[in-house]
Coordinates of C-alpha atoms in Angstrom, one line a residue:
M25 CA -5.7 7.3 -26.8
A26 CA -5.9 9.4 -23.5
L27 CA -2.7 10.6 -21.8
Q28 CA -1.9 8.1 -19.1
V29 CA -0.3 8.9 -15.7
G30 CA 0.7 6.2 -13.3
I31 CA 0.2 7.0 -9.6
V32 CA 2.9 5.3 -7.5
G33 CA 4.3 5.6 -4.0
L34 CA 4.8 3.7 -0.7
P35 CA 1.9 2.1 1.0
N36 CA -0.5 4.3 3.0
V37 CA 0.7 7.7 1.5
G38 CA -2.8 8.4 0.0
K39 CA -2.5 7.0 -3.5
S40 CA -5.8 5.1 -3.7
T41 CA -7.7 7.8 -1.8
L42 CA -6.3 10.4 -4.3
F43 CA -7.3 8.2 -7.2
S44 CA -10.8 7.7 -5.8
A45 CA -11.3 11.4 -5.2
I46 CA -10.1 12.6 -8.6
T47 CA -11.8 10.0 -10.6
N48 CA -14.9 9.9 -8.3
S49 CA -14.6 6.1 -8.6
A50 CA -15.1 3.6 -5.8
V51 CA -11.8 1.7 -5.2
D52 CA -10.6 -0.2 -2.2
C53 CA -8.9 2.0 0.3
A54 CA -7.8 0.7 3.7
N55 CA -5.2 1.4 6.3
F56 CA -2.8 -1.5 5.5
P57 CA -0.2 -2.1 2.8
F58 CA -1.0 -3.7 -0.6
C59 CA -4.7 -2.9 -0.5
T60 CA -4.4 -2.2 -4.2
I61 CA -3.3 -5.3 -6.1
D62 CA -4.6 -4.9 -9.7
P63 CA -4.3 -1.4 -11.1
N64 CA -7.3 0.8 -11.1
V65 CA -7.8 2.9 -14.1
G66 CA -9.9 6.1 -14.2
V67 CA -10.5 8.5 -17.1
V68 CA -10.9 12.1 -16.0
E69 CA -12.0 15.1 -18.1
V70 CA -9.4 17.8 -18.3
P71 CA -11.0 21.0 -16.9
D72 CA -10.8 23.9 -19.4
E73 CA -12.9 27.0 -18.9
R74 CA -12.1 28.1 -22.4
L75 CA -14.4 25.4 -23.8
R76 CA -17.5 26.6 -22.0
Q77 CA -16.9 30.2 -23.3
L78 CA -16.4 28.9 -26.9
A79 CA -19.5 26.8 -26.7
E80 CA -21.6 29.8 -25.6
V81 CA -20.4 31.8 -28.6
S82 CA -20.9 29.0 -31.1
K83 CA -24.1 27.7 -29.4
S84 CA -22.5 24.3 -29.6
Q85 CA -24.7 21.2 -29.1
K86 CA -21.9 19.4 -27.3
V87 CA -18.7 20.2 -25.3
I88 CA -16.0 17.7 -25.5
P89 CA -12.9 18.2 -23.3
T90 CA -9.8 16.2 -23.7
T91 CA -9.1 13.4 -21.1
I92 CA -6.4 12.0 -19.0
E93 CA -6.1 8.5 -17.5
F94 CA -4.9 7.9 -14.0
V95 CA -3.6 4.4 -13.1
D96 CA -3.5 3.6 -9.5
I97 CA -0.7 1.0 -8.9
A98 CA 0.0 -1.0 -5.7
G99 CA 2.3 0.5 -3.1
L100 CA 6.0 0.0 -3.7
V101 CA 8.3 -0.9 -0.9
K102 CA 12.1 -1.1 -0.5
G103 CA 13.2 -4.2 -2.4
A104 CA 10.3 -4.1 -4.9
S105 CA 12.7 -4.5 -7.8
E106 CA 13.8 -7.8 -6.3
G107 CA 10.3 -9.0 -5.7
Q108 CA 9.6 -7.6 -2.2
G109 CA 6.0 -6.7 -1.6
L110 CA 4.2 -7.4 -4.8
G111 CA 7.4 -6.8 -6.7
N112 CA 7.6 -6.6 -10.5
K113 CA 3.9 -7.7 -10.8
F114 CA 2.9 -4.0 -10.8
L115 CA 6.1 -2.4 -12.0
A116 CA 5.0 -3.7 -15.5
H117 CA 1.9 -1.5 -15.3
I118 CA 3.9 1.7 -14.9
R119 CA 5.9 0.9 -18.1
E120 CA 2.7 1.5 -20.1
C121 CA 2.2 5.0 -18.7
D122 CA 3.3 8.3 -20.3
A123 CA 4.3 9.8 -17.0
I124 CA 4.6 9.0 -13.4
A125 CA 3.1 10.8 -10.5
Q126 CA 4.8 9.8 -7.3
V127 CA 2.7 10.4 -4.1
V128 CA 4.7 11.3 -1.0
R129 CA 3.1 12.0 2.4
A130 CA 3.9 15.2 4.4
F131 CA 1.0 15.2 6.9
E132 CA 1.2 13.7 10.4
N133 CA -1.6 11.4 11.6
P134 CA -0.9 8.7 14.3
D135 CA -4.0 6.8 13.1
V136 CA -2.6 6.2 9.7
I137 CA 0.5 4.0 9.8
H138 CA 3.6 4.6 7.7
V139 CA 5.5 1.6 6.3
E140 CA 8.8 3.3 7.1
G141 CA 7.8 4.7 10.5
A142 CA 8.5 8.4 10.6
I143 CA 7.0 10.9 8.0
H144 CA 9.9 11.8 5.7
P145 CA 8.7 12.5 2.1
E146 CA 12.2 13.1 0.6
R147 CA 13.4 9.8 2.0
D148 CA 10.3 8.1 0.5
A149 CA 10.9 9.7 -2.8
E150 CA 14.5 8.4 -2.8
T151 CA 13.3 4.9 -1.9
I152 CA 10.9 4.8 -4.8
G153 CA 13.5 6.3 -7.1
V154 CA 16.1 3.6 -6.3
E155 CA 13.6 0.8 -6.8
L156 CA 12.6 2.2 -10.2
A157 CA 16.3 2.5 -11.1
L158 CA 17.1 -1.1 -10.1
A159 CA 14.1 -2.3 -12.1
D160 CA 15.4 -0.5 -15.1
L161 CA 18.9 -1.9 -14.6
E162 CA 17.8 -5.4 -15.4
T163 CA 16.2 -4.2 -18.7
V164 CA 19.3 -2.2 -19.7
E165 CA 21.7 -5.1 -18.9
K166 CA 19.6 -7.4 -21.2
R167 CA 19.6 -4.8 -24.0
L168 CA 23.4 -4.2 -23.5
D169 CA 24.1 -8.0 -23.9
T170 CA 22.1 -8.1 -27.1
A171 CA 23.8 -5.0 -28.5
R172 CA 27.3 -6.5 -27.8
K173 CA 26.3 -9.7 -29.6
Q174 CA 25.1 -7.6 -32.5
E175 CA 28.4 -5.8 -32.6
K176 CA 30.3 -9.1 -33.0
A177 CA 28.2 -9.8 -36.0
G178 CA 28.9 -6.5 -37.6
K179 CA 30.3 -3.3 -35.9
T180 CA 28.6 0.0 -36.9
K181 CA 29.0 3.6 -35.7
E182 CA 25.4 3.6 -34.5
L183 CA 25.8 0.3 -32.6
T184 CA 29.0 1.6 -30.9
A185 CA 27.2 4.7 -29.8
L186 CA 24.3 2.7 -28.4
I187 CA 26.6 0.4 -26.4
E188 CA 28.4 3.4 -25.0
A189 CA 25.1 5.0 -24.0
L190 CA 23.8 1.7 -22.4
E191 CA 27.0 1.3 -20.4
H192 CA 26.6 4.9 -19.1
A193 CA 22.9 4.2 -18.3
K194 CA 24.0 1.0 -16.5
T195 CA 26.4 3.0 -14.3
L196 CA 23.7 5.6 -13.5
L197 CA 21.1 3.0 -12.6
S198 CA 23.5 1.0 -10.5
D199 CA 23.9 4.1 -8.4
G200 CA 20.2 4.5 -8.1
M201 CA 20.1 7.4 -10.5
A202 CA 17.3 8.2 -13.0
L203 CA 17.9 8.5 -16.7
R204 CA 15.4 11.3 -17.5
D205 CA 17.8 14.1 -16.8
E206 CA 20.8 13.0 -18.9
P207 CA 21.4 14.8 -22.2
W208 CA 20.9 11.8 -24.5
T209 CA 21.1 12.2 -28.3
V210 CA 17.8 12.0 -30.3
D211 CA 18.7 8.5 -31.5
I212 CA 19.5 7.2 -28.0
Q213 CA 16.3 8.7 -26.7
K214 CA 14.4 6.6 -29.2
E215 CA 16.2 3.5 -28.1
L216 CA 15.5 4.2 -24.4
R217 CA 11.9 5.1 -25.0
A218 CA 11.5 1.7 -26.8
L219 CA 12.7 0.0 -23.7
Q220 CA 9.9 1.6 -21.7
L221 CA 12.3 2.5 -18.9
L222 CA 10.7 3.8 -15.8
T223 CA 13.3 6.3 -14.9
F224 CA 13.3 7.7 -18.4
K225 CA 9.6 8.7 -18.1
P226 CA 8.8 12.2 -16.9
M227 CA 8.0 12.3 -13.2
L228 CA 6.2 14.7 -10.9
Y229 CA 5.8 14.5 -7.1
V230 CA 2.4 14.8 -5.5
V231 CA 2.9 15.9 -1.9
N232 CA -0.1 14.7 0.2
V233 CA -0.6 17.6 2.7
S234 CA -3.0 18.6 5.4
E235 CA -5.4 21.5 4.9
E236 CA -3.3 23.6 7.3
Q237 CA -0.1 22.8 5.4
L238 CA -1.8 23.6 2.1
T239 CA -3.0 27.0 3.3
N240 CA 0.1 28.1 5.2
G241 CA 2.6 26.6 2.7
S242 CA 4.6 24.8 5.4
W243 CA 4.6 21.6 3.3
S244 CA 7.4 23.1 1.2
E245 CA 9.8 22.7 4.0
R246 CA 9.3 18.9 3.9
V247 CA 10.4 18.8 0.2
R248 CA 12.7 21.7 -0.1
N249 CA 15.5 19.6 -1.7
L250 CA 13.1 18.3 -4.4
V251 CA 12.0 21.9 -5.1
S252 CA 15.6 23.3 -5.1
A253 CA 16.6 20.5 -7.5
G254 CA 14.0 21.8 -10.0
R255 CA 11.5 18.8 -9.6
E256 CA 7.9 19.3 -10.5
V257 CA 6.2 19.3 -7.1
V258 CA 2.4 19.5 -6.6
P259 CA 0.9 20.0 -3.2
V260 CA -2.5 18.2 -2.8
C261 CA -4.6 17.7 0.2
V262 CA -6.1 14.3 -0.5
K263 CA -8.6 14.7 2.3
M264 CA -9.9 17.9 0.7
E265 CA -10.0 16.4 -2.8
A266 CA -12.2 13.6 -1.4
E267 CA -14.6 16.2 -0.1
L268 CA -14.6 18.2 -3.4
S269 CA -15.4 15.1 -5.5
G270 CA -19.0 15.1 -4.0
M271 CA -19.7 18.8 -4.5
S272 CA -21.4 20.8 -7.2
N273 CA -19.2 23.3 -9.2
E274 CA -20.6 26.2 -7.2
E275 CA -19.9 24.4 -3.9
R276 CA -16.4 23.5 -5.1
Y277 CA -15.7 27.2 -5.9
E278 CA -16.9 28.4 -2.5
Y279 CA -15.0 25.8 -0.6
L280 CA -11.7 26.4 -2.4
A281 CA -12.2 30.2 -2.0
S282 CA -12.7 29.7 1.8
L283 CA -9.2 28.0 1.9
G284 CA -7.6 30.7 -0.3
Q285 CA -7.2 28.2 -3.2
E286 CA -7.9 29.2 -6.8
E287 CA -7.9 25.6 -8.1
S288 CA -8.2 22.1 -6.9
G289 CA -5.4 19.6 -6.5
L290 CA -6.6 17.8 -9.6
D291 CA -6.3 20.9 -11.7
R292 CA -2.7 21.5 -10.4
L293 CA -1.9 17.8 -11.1
I294 CA -3.2 17.9 -14.6
T295 CA -1.4 21.2 -15.4
A296 CA 1.8 19.7 -14.1
A297 CA 1.4 16.5 -16.1
Y298 CA 0.9 18.5 -19.3
R299 CA 4.0 20.6 -18.4
I300 CA 6.4 17.8 -17.8
L301 CA 5.2 16.0 -21.0
G302 CA 5.5 19.2 -23.0
L303 CA 1.8 19.2 -24.1
I304 CA -0.5 22.0 -25.2
T305 CA -4.2 22.3 -26.1
F306 CA -5.8 23.6 -29.3
L307 CA -9.5 24.0 -29.8
T308 CA -12.2 23.7 -32.4
S309 CA -15.6 25.2 -32.1
G310 CA -18.8 25.2 -34.1
E311 CA -22.6 24.6 -33.8
K312 CA -22.1 20.8 -33.6
E313 CA -19.4 20.8 -30.9
S314 CA -16.7 22.7 -29.1
R315 CA -13.8 20.4 -28.4
A316 CA -10.3 20.4 -26.9
W317 CA -7.4 18.5 -28.5
T318 CA -3.9 17.7 -27.1
V319 CA -0.7 18.0 -29.1
V320 CA 3.0 18.1 -28.2
A321 CA 4.3 21.7 -28.0
G322 CA 6.1 22.6 -31.2
S323 CA 3.6 20.6 -33.4
T324 CA 2.9 22.0 -36.8
A325 CA -0.6 22.7 -38.1
P326 CA -0.8 19.4 -40.3
V327 CA 0.2 17.3 -37.2
A328 CA -2.6 19.0 -35.2
A329 CA -5.0 18.4 -38.0
G330 CA -4.0 14.7 -37.9
K331 CA -5.3 14.6 -34.3
I332 CA -8.8 15.1 -35.6
H333 CA -8.4 12.6 -38.4
S334 CA -5.3 10.9 -39.8
D335 CA -6.2 11.8 -43.4
F336 CA -6.3 15.5 -42.4
E337 CA -2.5 15.6 -41.9
K338 CA -1.8 14.0 -45.3
N339 CA -4.4 16.2 -47.2
F340 CA -3.7 19.4 -45.2
I341 CA -4.1 22.6 -47.3
R342 CA -4.3 25.4 -44.7
A343 CA -5.5 26.4 -41.3
E344 CA -7.7 29.3 -40.3
V345 CA -6.5 30.3 -36.8
C346 CA -7.4 32.8 -34.1
D347 CA -6.7 33.1 -30.4
W348 CA -9.5 31.8 -28.2
Q349 CA -9.9 35.1 -26.4
D350 CA -10.4 36.9 -29.7
F351 CA -12.9 34.2 -30.7
V352 CA -14.9 34.9 -27.5
A353 CA -14.6 38.7 -27.6
L354 CA -15.5 39.0 -31.3
K355 CA -18.2 36.4 -31.2
G356 CA -16.7 33.7 -33.4
D357 CA -15.0 33.3 -36.7
A358 CA -16.9 36.0 -38.6
G359 CA -16.1 38.6 -36.0
C360 CA -12.4 37.6 -36.0
R361 CA -12.3 37.8 -39.8
D362 CA -13.9 41.2 -39.9
A363 CA -11.5 42.5 -37.2
G364 CA -8.5 41.0 -39.0
K365 CA -7.8 38.5 -36.2
L366 CA -8.4 35.4 -38.2
R367 CA -5.1 34.2 -39.7
I368 CA -4.5 31.9 -42.7
E369 CA -1.6 29.6 -41.8
G370 CA 0.3 27.0 -43.9
K371 CA 2.1 23.8 -43.2
E372 CA 5.0 25.4 -41.3
Y373 CA 2.8 27.1 -38.7
V374 CA 3.5 25.9 -35.1
I375 CA 0.3 25.5 -33.1
R376 CA 0.0 27.6 -29.9
D377 CA -1.8 26.7 -26.7
G378 CA -5.4 28.2 -27.0
D379 CA -5.5 28.4 -30.8
V380 CA -9.0 28.0 -32.2
C381 CA -8.4 26.2 -35.5
H382 CA -10.4 25.3 -38.6
F383 CA -8.5 23.1 -41.0
R384 CA -9.0 23.0 -44.7
V385 CA -8.1 19.7 -46.3
G386 CA -8.2 18.1 -49.7
A387 CA -10.2 15.1 -50.8

């Protein structure tokens, strides 16, 4: 299943336009709140220049990148957790996502109304954060009531720890605070993850900027508190992304270069999403196909093999591994083997980003 990122934000900050641009899909975009009612889902290929180079070496018949799903969810407003706007109807859609990308608007345009009046991205971010926290509060209170009833039936050390954690979570959420930054134990993390809490999910901020703000960096002043707090902040000119979506690769490169940009907003967004989720990419390459695979950083070779086929993890014997740059420079497995760059790794080997792997498995 593809990695899924929910795009949220106040109405008219550029969510649906961003979604339309990065997925090259036609969705309803209009200058009024709640234009998006049902969530739009688009699957996007994750750009990876390494794949093209591997395919050239292996003369691969196919190139298969990994993918990421973006889910465009209706605009939130203050009071959404209590049913304002479209309320919990769309909050449920966010719970299914792996991460949340919150779009905030930093550009000025009198022709595009803002639901709160003045442009203030940090205020908007706080508004959304509070609404997500209040939505989580209801879920935590229900789980806390159940846990207390379970404790009456039979008190255990684990149950006591869970109740203490839920009480702490309730306090944080009541104050509009997120749960993702707290140092929860591994067991409590599992409990919170099972509840699909919105503020427990990794979040990044997409700052919708003008071309001028993107090129001169002035957007950062609008969100300096988010940046100083260590939040993952990605500047994206949604207007520019819409133009890029209709260009060829060569035209895209020339256009970005003219603005002093090395990569598109989509590329930055995907990189940030992988970073906050702690994901890396390993690669396989042969005559049939060159392909990218996504695993959690720290995964061992058998776990990575299981991404290709579930039986591969169970029947794992060893992995033949080389760095993708060595694979390209030395013209494939044979060249890496001759140069001593092809390593034989066992079950304890931790996969690195950019590893080119060939797994040996039993029957």
